[in-house]
PDB file of N, CA and C in Angstrom:
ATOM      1  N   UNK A   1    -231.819  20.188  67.382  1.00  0.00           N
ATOM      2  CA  UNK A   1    -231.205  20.372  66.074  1.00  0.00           C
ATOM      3  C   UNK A   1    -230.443  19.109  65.674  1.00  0.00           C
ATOM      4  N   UNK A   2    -230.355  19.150  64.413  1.00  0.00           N
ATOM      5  CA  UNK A   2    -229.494  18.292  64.119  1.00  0.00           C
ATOM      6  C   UNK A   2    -228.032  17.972  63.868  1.00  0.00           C
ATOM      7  N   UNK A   3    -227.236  17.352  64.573  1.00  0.00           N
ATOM      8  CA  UNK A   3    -226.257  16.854  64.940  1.00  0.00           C
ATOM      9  C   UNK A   3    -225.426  17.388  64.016  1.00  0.00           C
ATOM     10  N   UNK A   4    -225.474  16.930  62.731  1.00  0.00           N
ATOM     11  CA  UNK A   4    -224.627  17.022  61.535  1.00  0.00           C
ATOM     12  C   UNK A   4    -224.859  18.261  60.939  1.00  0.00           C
ATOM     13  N   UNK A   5    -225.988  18.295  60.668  1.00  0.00           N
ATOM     14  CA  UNK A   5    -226.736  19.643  59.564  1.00  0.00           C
ATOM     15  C   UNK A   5    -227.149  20.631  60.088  1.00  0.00           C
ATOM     16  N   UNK A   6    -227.424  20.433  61.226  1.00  0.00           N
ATOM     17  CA  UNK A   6    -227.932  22.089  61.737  1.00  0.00           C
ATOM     18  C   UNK A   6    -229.211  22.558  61.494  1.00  0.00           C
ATOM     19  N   UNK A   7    -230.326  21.485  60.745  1.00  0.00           N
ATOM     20  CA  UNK A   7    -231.776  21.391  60.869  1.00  0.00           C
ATOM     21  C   UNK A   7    -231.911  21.737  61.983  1.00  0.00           C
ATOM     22  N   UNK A   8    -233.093  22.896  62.429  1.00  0.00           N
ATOM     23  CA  UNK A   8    -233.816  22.947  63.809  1.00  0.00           C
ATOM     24  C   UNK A   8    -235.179  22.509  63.461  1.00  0.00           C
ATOM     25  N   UNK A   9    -236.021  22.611  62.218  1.00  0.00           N
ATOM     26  CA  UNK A   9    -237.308  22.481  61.882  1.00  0.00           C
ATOM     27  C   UNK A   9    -237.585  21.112  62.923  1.00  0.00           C
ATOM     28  N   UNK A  10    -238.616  21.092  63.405  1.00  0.00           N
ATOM     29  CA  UNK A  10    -239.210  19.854  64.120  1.00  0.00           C
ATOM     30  C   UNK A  10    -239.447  18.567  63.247  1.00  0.00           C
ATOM     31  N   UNK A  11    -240.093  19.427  62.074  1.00  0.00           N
ATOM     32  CA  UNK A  11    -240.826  18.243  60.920  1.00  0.00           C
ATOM     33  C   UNK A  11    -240.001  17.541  60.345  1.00  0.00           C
ATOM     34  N   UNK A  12    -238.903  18.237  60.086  1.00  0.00           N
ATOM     35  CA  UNK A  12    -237.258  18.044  59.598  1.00  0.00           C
ATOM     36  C   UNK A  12    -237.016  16.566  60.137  1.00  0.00           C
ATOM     37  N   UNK A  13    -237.111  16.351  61.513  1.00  0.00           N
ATOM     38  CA  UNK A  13    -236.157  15.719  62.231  1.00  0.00           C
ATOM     39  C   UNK A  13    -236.623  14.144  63.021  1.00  0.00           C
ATOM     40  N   UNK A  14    -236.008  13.296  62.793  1.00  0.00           N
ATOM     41  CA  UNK A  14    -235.750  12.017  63.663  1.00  0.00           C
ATOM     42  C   UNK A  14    -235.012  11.883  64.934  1.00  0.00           C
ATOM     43  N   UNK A  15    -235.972  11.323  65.755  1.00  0.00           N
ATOM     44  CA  UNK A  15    -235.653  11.560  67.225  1.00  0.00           C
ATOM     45  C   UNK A  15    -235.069   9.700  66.780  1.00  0.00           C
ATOM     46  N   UNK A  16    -233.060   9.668  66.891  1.00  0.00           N
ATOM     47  CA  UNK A  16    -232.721   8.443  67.137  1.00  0.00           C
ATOM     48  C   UNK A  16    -232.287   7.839  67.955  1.00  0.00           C
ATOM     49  N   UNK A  17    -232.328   6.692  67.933  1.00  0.00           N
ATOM     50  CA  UNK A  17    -231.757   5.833  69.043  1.00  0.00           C
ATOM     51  C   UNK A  17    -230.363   5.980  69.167  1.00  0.00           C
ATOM     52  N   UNK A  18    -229.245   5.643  69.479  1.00  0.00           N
ATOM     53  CA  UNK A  18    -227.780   5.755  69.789  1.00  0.00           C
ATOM     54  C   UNK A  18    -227.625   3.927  69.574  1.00  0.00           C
ATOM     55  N   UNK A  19    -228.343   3.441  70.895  1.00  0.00           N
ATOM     56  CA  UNK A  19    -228.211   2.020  70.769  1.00  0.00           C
ATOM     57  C   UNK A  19    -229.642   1.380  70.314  1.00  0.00           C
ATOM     58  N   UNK A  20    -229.649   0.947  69.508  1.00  0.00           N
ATOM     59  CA  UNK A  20    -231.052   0.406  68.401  1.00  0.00           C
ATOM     60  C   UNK A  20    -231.713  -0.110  69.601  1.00  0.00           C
ATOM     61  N   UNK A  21    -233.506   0.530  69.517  1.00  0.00           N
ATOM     62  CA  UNK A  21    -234.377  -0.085  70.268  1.00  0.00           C
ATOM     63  C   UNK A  21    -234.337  -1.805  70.684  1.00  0.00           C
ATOM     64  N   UNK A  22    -234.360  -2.633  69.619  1.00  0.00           N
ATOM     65  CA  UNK A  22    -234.079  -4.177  69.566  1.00  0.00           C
ATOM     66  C   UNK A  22    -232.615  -4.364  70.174  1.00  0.00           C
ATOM     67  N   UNK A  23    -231.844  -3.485  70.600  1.00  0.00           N
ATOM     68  CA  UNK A  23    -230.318  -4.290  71.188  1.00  0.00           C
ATOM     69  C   UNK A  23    -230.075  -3.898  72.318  1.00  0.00           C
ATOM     70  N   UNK A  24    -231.300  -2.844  73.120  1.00  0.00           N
ATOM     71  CA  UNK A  24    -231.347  -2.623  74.353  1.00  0.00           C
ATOM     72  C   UNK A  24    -231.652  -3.791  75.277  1.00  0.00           C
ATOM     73  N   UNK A  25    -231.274  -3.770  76.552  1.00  0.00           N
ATOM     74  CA  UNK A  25    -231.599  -4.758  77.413  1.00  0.00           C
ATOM     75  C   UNK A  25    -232.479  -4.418  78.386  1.00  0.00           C
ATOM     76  N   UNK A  26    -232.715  -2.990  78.491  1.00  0.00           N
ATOM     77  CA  UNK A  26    -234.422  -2.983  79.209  1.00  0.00           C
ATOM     78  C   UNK A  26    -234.789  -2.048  78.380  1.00  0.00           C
ATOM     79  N   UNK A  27    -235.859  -1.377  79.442  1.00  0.00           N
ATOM     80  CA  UNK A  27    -236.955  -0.123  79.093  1.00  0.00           C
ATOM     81  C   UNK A  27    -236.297   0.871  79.425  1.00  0.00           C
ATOM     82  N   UNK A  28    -235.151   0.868  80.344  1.00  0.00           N
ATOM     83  CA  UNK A  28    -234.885   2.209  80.829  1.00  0.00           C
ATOM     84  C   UNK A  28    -233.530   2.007  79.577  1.00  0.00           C
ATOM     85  N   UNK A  29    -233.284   1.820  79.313  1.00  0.00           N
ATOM     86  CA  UNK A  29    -232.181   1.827  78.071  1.00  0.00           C
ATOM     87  C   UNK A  29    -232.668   2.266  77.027  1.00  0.00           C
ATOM     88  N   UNK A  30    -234.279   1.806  76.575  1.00  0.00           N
ATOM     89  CA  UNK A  30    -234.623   2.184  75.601  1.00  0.00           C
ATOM     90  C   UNK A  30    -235.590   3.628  75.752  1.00  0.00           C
ATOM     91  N   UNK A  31    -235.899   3.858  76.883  1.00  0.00           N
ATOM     92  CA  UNK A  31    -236.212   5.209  77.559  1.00  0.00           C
ATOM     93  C   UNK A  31    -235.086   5.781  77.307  1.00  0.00           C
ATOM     94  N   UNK A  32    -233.789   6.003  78.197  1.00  0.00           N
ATOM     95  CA  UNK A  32    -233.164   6.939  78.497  1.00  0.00           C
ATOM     96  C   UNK A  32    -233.173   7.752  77.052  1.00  0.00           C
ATOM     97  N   UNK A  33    -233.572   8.878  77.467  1.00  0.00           N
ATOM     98  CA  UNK A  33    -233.041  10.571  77.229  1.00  0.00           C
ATOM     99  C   UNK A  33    -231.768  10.386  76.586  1.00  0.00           C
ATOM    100  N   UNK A  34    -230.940  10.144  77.255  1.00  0.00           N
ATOM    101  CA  UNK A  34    -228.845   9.768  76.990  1.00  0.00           C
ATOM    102  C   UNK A  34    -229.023   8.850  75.995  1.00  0.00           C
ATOM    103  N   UNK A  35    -230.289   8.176  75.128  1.00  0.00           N
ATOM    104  CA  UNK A  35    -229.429   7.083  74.252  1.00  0.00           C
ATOM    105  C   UNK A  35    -230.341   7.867  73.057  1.00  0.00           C
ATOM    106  N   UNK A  36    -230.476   9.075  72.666  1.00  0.00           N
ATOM    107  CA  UNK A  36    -231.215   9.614  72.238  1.00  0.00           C
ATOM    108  C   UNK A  36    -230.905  11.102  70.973  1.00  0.00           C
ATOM    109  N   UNK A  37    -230.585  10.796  69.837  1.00  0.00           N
ATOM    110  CA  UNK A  37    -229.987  12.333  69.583  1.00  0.00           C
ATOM    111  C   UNK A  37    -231.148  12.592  68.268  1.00  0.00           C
ATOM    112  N   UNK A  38    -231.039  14.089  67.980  1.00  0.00           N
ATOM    113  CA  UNK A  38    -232.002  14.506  66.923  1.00  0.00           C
ATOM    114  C   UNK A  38    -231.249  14.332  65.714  1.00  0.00           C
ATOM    115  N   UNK A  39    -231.849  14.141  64.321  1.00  0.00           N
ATOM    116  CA  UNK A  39    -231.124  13.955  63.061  1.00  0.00           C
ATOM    117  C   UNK A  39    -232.114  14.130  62.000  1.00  0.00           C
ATOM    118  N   UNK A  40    -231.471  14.430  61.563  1.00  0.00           N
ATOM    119  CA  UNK A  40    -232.572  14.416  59.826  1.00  0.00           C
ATOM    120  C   UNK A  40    -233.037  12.951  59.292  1.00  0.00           C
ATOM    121  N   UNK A  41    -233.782  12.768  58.511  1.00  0.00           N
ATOM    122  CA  UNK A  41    -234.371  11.703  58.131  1.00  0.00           C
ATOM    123  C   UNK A  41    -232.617  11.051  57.303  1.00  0.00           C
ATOM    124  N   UNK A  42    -232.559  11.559  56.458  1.00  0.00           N
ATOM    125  CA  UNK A  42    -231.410  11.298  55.885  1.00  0.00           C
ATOM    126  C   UNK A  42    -229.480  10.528  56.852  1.00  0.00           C
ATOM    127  N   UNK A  43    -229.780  11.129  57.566  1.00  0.00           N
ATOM    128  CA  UNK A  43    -228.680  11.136  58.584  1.00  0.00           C
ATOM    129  C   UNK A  43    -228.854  10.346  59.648  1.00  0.00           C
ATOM    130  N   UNK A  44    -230.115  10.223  59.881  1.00  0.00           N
ATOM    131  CA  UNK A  44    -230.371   9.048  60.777  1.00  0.00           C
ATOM    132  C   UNK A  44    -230.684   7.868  60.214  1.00  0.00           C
ATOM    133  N   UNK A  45    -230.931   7.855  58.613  1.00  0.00           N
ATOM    134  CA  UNK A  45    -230.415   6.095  58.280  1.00  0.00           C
ATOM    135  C   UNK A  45    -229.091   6.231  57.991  1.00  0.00           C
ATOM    136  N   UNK A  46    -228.573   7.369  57.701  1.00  0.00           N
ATOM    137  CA  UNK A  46    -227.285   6.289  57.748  1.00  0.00           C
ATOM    138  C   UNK A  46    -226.429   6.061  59.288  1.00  0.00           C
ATOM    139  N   UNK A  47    -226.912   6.909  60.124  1.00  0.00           N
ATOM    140  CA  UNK A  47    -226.496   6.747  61.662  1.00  0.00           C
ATOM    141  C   UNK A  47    -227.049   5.031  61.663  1.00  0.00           C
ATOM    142  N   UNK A  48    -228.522   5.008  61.413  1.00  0.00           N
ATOM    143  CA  UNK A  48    -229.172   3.413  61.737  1.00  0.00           C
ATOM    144  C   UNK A  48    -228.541   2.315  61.124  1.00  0.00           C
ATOM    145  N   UNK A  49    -227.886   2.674  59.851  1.00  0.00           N
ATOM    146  CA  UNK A  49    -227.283   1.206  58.825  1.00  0.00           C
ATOM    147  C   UNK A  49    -225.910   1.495  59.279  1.00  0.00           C
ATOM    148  N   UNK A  50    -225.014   2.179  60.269  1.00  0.00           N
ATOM    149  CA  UNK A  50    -223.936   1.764  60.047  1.00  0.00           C
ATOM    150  C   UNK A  50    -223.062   2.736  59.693  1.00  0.00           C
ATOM    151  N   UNK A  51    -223.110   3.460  58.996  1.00  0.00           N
ATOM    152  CA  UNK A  51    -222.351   3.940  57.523  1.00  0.00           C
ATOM    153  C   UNK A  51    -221.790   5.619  58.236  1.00  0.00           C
ATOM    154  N   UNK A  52    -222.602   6.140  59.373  1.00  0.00           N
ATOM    155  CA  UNK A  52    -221.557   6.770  60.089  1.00  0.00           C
ATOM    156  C   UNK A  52    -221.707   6.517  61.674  1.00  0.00           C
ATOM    157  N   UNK A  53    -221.167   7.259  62.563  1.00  0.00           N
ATOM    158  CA  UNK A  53    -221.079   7.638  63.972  1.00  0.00           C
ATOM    159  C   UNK A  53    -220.164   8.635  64.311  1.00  0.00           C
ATOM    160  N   UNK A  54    -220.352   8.795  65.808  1.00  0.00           N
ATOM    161  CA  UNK A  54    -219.750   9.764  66.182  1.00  0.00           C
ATOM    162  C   UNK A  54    -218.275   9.097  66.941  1.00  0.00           C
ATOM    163  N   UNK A  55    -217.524  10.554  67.646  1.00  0.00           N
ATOM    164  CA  UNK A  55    -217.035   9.848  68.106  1.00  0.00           C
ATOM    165  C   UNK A  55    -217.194  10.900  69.557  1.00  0.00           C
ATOM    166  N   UNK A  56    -216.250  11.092  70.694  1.00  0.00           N
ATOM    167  CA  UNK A  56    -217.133  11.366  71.994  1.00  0.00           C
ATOM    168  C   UNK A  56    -217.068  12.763  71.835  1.00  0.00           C
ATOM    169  N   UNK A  57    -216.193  13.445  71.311  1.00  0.00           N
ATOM    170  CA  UNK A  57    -216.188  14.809  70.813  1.00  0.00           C
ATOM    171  C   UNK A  57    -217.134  15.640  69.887  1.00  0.00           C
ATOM    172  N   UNK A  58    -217.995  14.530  69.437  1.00  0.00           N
ATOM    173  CA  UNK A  58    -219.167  14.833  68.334  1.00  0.00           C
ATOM    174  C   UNK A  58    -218.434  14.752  67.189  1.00  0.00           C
ATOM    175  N   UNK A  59    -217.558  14.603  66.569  1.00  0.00           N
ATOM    176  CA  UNK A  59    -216.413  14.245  65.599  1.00  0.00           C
ATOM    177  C   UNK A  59    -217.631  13.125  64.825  1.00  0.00           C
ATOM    178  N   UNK A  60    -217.612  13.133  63.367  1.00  0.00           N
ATOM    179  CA  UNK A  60    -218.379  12.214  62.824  1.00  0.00           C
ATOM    180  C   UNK A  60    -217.046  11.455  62.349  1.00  0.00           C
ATOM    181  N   UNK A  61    -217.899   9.818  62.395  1.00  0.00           N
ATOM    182  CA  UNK A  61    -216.979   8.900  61.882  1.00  0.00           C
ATOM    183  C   UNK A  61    -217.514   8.484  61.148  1.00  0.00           C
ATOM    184  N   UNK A  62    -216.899   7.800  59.941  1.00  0.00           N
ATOM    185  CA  UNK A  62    -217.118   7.612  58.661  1.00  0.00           C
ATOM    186  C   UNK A  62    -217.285   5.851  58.638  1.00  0.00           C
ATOM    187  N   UNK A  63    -218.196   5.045  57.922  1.00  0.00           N
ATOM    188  CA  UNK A  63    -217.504   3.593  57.217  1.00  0.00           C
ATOM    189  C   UNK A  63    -217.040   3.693  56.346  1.00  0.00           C
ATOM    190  N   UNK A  64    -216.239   2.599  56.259  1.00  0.00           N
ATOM    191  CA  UNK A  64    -215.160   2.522  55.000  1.00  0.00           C
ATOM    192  C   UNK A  64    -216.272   2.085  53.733  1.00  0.00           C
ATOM    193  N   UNK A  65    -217.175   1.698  54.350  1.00  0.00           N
ATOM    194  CA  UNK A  65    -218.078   1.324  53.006  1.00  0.00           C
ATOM    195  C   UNK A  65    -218.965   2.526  52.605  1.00  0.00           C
ATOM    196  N   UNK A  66    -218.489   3.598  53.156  1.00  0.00           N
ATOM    197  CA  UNK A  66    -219.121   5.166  52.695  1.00  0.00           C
ATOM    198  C   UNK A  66    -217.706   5.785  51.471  1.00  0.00           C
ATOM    199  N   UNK A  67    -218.329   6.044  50.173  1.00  0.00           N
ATOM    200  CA  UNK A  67    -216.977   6.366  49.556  1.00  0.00           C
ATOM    201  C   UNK A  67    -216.598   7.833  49.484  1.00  0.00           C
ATOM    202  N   UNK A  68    -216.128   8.525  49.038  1.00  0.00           N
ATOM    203  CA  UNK A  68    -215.373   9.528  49.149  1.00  0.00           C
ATOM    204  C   UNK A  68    -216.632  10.936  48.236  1.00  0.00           C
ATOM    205  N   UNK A  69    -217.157   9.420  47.391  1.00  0.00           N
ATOM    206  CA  UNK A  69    -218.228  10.671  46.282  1.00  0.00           C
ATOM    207  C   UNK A  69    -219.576  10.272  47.230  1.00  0.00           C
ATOM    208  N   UNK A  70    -219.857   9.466  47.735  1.00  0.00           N
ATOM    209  CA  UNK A  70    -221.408   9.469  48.702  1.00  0.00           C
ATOM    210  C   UNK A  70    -221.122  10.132  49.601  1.00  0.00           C
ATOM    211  N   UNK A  71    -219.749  10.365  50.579  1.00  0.00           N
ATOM    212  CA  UNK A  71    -219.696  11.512  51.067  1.00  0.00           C
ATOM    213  C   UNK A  71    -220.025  13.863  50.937  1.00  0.00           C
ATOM    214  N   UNK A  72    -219.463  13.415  49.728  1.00  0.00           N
ATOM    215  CA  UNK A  72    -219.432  14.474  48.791  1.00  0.00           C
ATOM    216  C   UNK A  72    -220.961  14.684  48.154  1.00  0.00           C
ATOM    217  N   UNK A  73    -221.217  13.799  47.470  1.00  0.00           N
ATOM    218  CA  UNK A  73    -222.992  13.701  47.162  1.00  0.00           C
ATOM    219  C   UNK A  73    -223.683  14.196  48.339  1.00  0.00           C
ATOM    220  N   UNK A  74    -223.783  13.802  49.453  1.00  0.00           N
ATOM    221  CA  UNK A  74    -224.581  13.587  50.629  1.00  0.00           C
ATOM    222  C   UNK A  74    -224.470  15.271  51.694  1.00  0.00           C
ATOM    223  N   UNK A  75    -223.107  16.094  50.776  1.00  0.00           N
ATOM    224  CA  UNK A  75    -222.700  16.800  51.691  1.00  0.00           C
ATOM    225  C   UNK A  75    -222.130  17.051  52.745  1.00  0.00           C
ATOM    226  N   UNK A  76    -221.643  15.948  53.443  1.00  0.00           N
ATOM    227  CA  UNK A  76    -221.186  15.608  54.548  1.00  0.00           C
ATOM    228  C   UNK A  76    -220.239  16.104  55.033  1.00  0.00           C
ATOM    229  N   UNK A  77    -219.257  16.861  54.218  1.00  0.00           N
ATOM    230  CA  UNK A  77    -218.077  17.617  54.546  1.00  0.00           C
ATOM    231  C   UNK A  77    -218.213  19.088  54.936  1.00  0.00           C
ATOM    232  N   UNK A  78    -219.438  19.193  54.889  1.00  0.00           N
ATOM    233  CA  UNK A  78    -220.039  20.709  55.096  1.00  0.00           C
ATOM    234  C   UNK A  78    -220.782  20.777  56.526  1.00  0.00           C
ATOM    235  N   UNK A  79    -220.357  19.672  57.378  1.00  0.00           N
ATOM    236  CA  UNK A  79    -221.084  19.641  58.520  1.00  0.00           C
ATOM    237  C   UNK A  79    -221.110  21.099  59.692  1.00  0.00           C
ATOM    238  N   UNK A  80    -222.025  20.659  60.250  1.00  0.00           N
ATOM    239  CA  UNK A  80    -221.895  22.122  61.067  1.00  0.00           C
ATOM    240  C   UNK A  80    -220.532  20.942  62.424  1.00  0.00           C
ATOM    241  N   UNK A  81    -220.027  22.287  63.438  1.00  0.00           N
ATOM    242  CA  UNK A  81    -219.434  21.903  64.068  1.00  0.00           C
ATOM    243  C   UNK A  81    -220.210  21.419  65.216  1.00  0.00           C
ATOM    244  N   UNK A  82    -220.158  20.142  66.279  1.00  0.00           N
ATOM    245  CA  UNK A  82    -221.021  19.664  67.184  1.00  0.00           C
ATOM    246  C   UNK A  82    -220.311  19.676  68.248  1.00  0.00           C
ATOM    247  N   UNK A  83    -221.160  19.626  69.662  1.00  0.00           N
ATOM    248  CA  UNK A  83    -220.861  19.310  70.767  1.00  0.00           C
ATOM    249  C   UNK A  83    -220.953  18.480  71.079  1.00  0.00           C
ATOM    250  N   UNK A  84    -219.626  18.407  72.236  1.00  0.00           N
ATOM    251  CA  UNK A  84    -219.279  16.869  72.757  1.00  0.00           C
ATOM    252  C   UNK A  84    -220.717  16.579  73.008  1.00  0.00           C
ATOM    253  N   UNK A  85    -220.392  14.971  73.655  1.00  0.00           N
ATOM    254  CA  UNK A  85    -221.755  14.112  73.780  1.00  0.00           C
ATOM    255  C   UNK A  85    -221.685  14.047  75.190  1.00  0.00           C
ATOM    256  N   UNK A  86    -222.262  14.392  76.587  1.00  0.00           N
ATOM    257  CA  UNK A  86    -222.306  13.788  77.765  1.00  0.00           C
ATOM    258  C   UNK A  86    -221.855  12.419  77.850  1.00  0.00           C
ATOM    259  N   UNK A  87    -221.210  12.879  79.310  1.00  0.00           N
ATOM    260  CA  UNK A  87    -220.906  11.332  79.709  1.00  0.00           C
ATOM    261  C   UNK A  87    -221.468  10.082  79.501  1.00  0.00           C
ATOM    262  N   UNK A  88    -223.181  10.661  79.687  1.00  0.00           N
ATOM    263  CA  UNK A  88    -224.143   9.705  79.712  1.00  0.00           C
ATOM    264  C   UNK A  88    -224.024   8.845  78.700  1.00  0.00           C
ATOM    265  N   UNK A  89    -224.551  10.036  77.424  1.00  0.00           N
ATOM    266  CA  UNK A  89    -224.556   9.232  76.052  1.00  0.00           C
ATOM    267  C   UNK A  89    -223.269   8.263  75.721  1.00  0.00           C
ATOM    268  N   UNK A  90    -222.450   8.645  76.222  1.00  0.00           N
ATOM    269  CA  UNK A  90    -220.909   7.624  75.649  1.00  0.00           C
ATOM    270  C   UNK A  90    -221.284   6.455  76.057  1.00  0.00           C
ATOM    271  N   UNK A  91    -221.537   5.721  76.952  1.00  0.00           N
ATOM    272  CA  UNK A  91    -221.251   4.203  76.743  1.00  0.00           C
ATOM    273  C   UNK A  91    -222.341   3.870  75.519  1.00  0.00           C
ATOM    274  N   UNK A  92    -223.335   4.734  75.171  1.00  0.00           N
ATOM    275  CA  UNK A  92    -224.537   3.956  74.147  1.00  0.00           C
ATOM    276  C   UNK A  92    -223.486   4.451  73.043  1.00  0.00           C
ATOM    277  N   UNK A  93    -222.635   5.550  72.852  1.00  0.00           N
ATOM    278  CA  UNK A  93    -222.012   5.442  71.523  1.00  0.00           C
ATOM    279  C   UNK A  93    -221.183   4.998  71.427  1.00  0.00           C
ATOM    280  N   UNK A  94    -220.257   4.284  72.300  1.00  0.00           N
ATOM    281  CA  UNK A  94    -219.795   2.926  72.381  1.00  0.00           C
ATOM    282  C   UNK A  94    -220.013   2.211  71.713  1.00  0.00           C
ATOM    283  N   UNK A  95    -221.706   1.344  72.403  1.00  0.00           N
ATOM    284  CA  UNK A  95    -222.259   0.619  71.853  1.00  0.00           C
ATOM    285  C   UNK A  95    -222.048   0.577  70.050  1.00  0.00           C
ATOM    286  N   UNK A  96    -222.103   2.012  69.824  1.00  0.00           N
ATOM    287  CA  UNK A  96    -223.428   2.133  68.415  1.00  0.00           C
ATOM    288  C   UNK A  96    -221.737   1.853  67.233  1.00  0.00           C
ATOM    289  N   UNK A  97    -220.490   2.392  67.960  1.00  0.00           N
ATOM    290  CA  UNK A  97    -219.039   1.982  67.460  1.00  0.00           C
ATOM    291  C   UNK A  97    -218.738   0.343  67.527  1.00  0.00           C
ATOM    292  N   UNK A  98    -219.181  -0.105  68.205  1.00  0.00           N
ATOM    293  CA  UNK A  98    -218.350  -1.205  68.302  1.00  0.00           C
ATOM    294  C   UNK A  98    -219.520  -2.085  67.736  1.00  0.00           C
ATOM    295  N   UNK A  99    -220.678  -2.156  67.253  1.00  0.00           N
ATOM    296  CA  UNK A  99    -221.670  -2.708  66.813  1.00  0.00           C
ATOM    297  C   UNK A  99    -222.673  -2.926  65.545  1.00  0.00           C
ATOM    298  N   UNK A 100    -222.172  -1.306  65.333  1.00  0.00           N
ATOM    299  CA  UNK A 100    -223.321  -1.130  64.501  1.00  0.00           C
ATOM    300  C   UNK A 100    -222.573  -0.422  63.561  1.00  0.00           C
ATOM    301  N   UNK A 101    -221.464   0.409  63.632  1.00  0.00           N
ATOM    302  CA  UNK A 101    -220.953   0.631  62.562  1.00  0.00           C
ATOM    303  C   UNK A 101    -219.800  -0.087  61.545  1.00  0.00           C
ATOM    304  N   UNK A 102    -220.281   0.269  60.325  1.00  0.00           N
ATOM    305  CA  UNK A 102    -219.453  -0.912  59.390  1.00  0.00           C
ATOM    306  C   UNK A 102    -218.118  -0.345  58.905  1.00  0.00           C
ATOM    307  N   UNK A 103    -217.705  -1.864  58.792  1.00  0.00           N
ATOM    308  CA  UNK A 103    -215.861  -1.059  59.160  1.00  0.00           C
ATOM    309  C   UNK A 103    -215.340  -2.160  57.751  1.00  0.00           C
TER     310      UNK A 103
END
């Protein structure tokens, strides 16, 4: 399902990276399972450009370059509630905080 929205449909959904295929440093990085979450087409570009993340609680984090009405447009305040992220996944959402999202 999806993270944010609560899509289960299969067709629905983007299987994403955590840490972008191109900024991994092997195969098993870009393998692992742990760097891996489901999302809607919608939600996983903006997971991919930046514009949100999580935080280790499943807590979505926002960019400041996301405004208050693309939030609101997008629905985003209507999220379903998520589960924490395994240990595993945290250092890739680390990564995906300290890298990839725009601040």
């Amino acid at each position: 399902a999806c993270r944010v929205t609560g899509v289960v449909n299969p067709g629905l959904l983007n299987a994403s990276h955590i840490k972008p295929w191109a900024h991994c440093n092997t195969n098993d990085e870009r393998l692992d399972a742990n760097n891996g979450l489901m999302l809607t087409p919608t939600i996983d570009h903006l997971f991919d450009k930046g514009f949100i993340s999580f935080d280790h609680d499943g807590n979505l984090l926002f960019s400041e370059q996301l405004t208050a009405s693309d939030k609101a447009m997008l629905n985003l305040e209507a999220r379903i509630e998520a589960a924490p992220f395994s240990n595993e996944q945290i250092s890739y959402l680390n990564y995906h905080r300290e890298h990839i999202l725009k601040f």
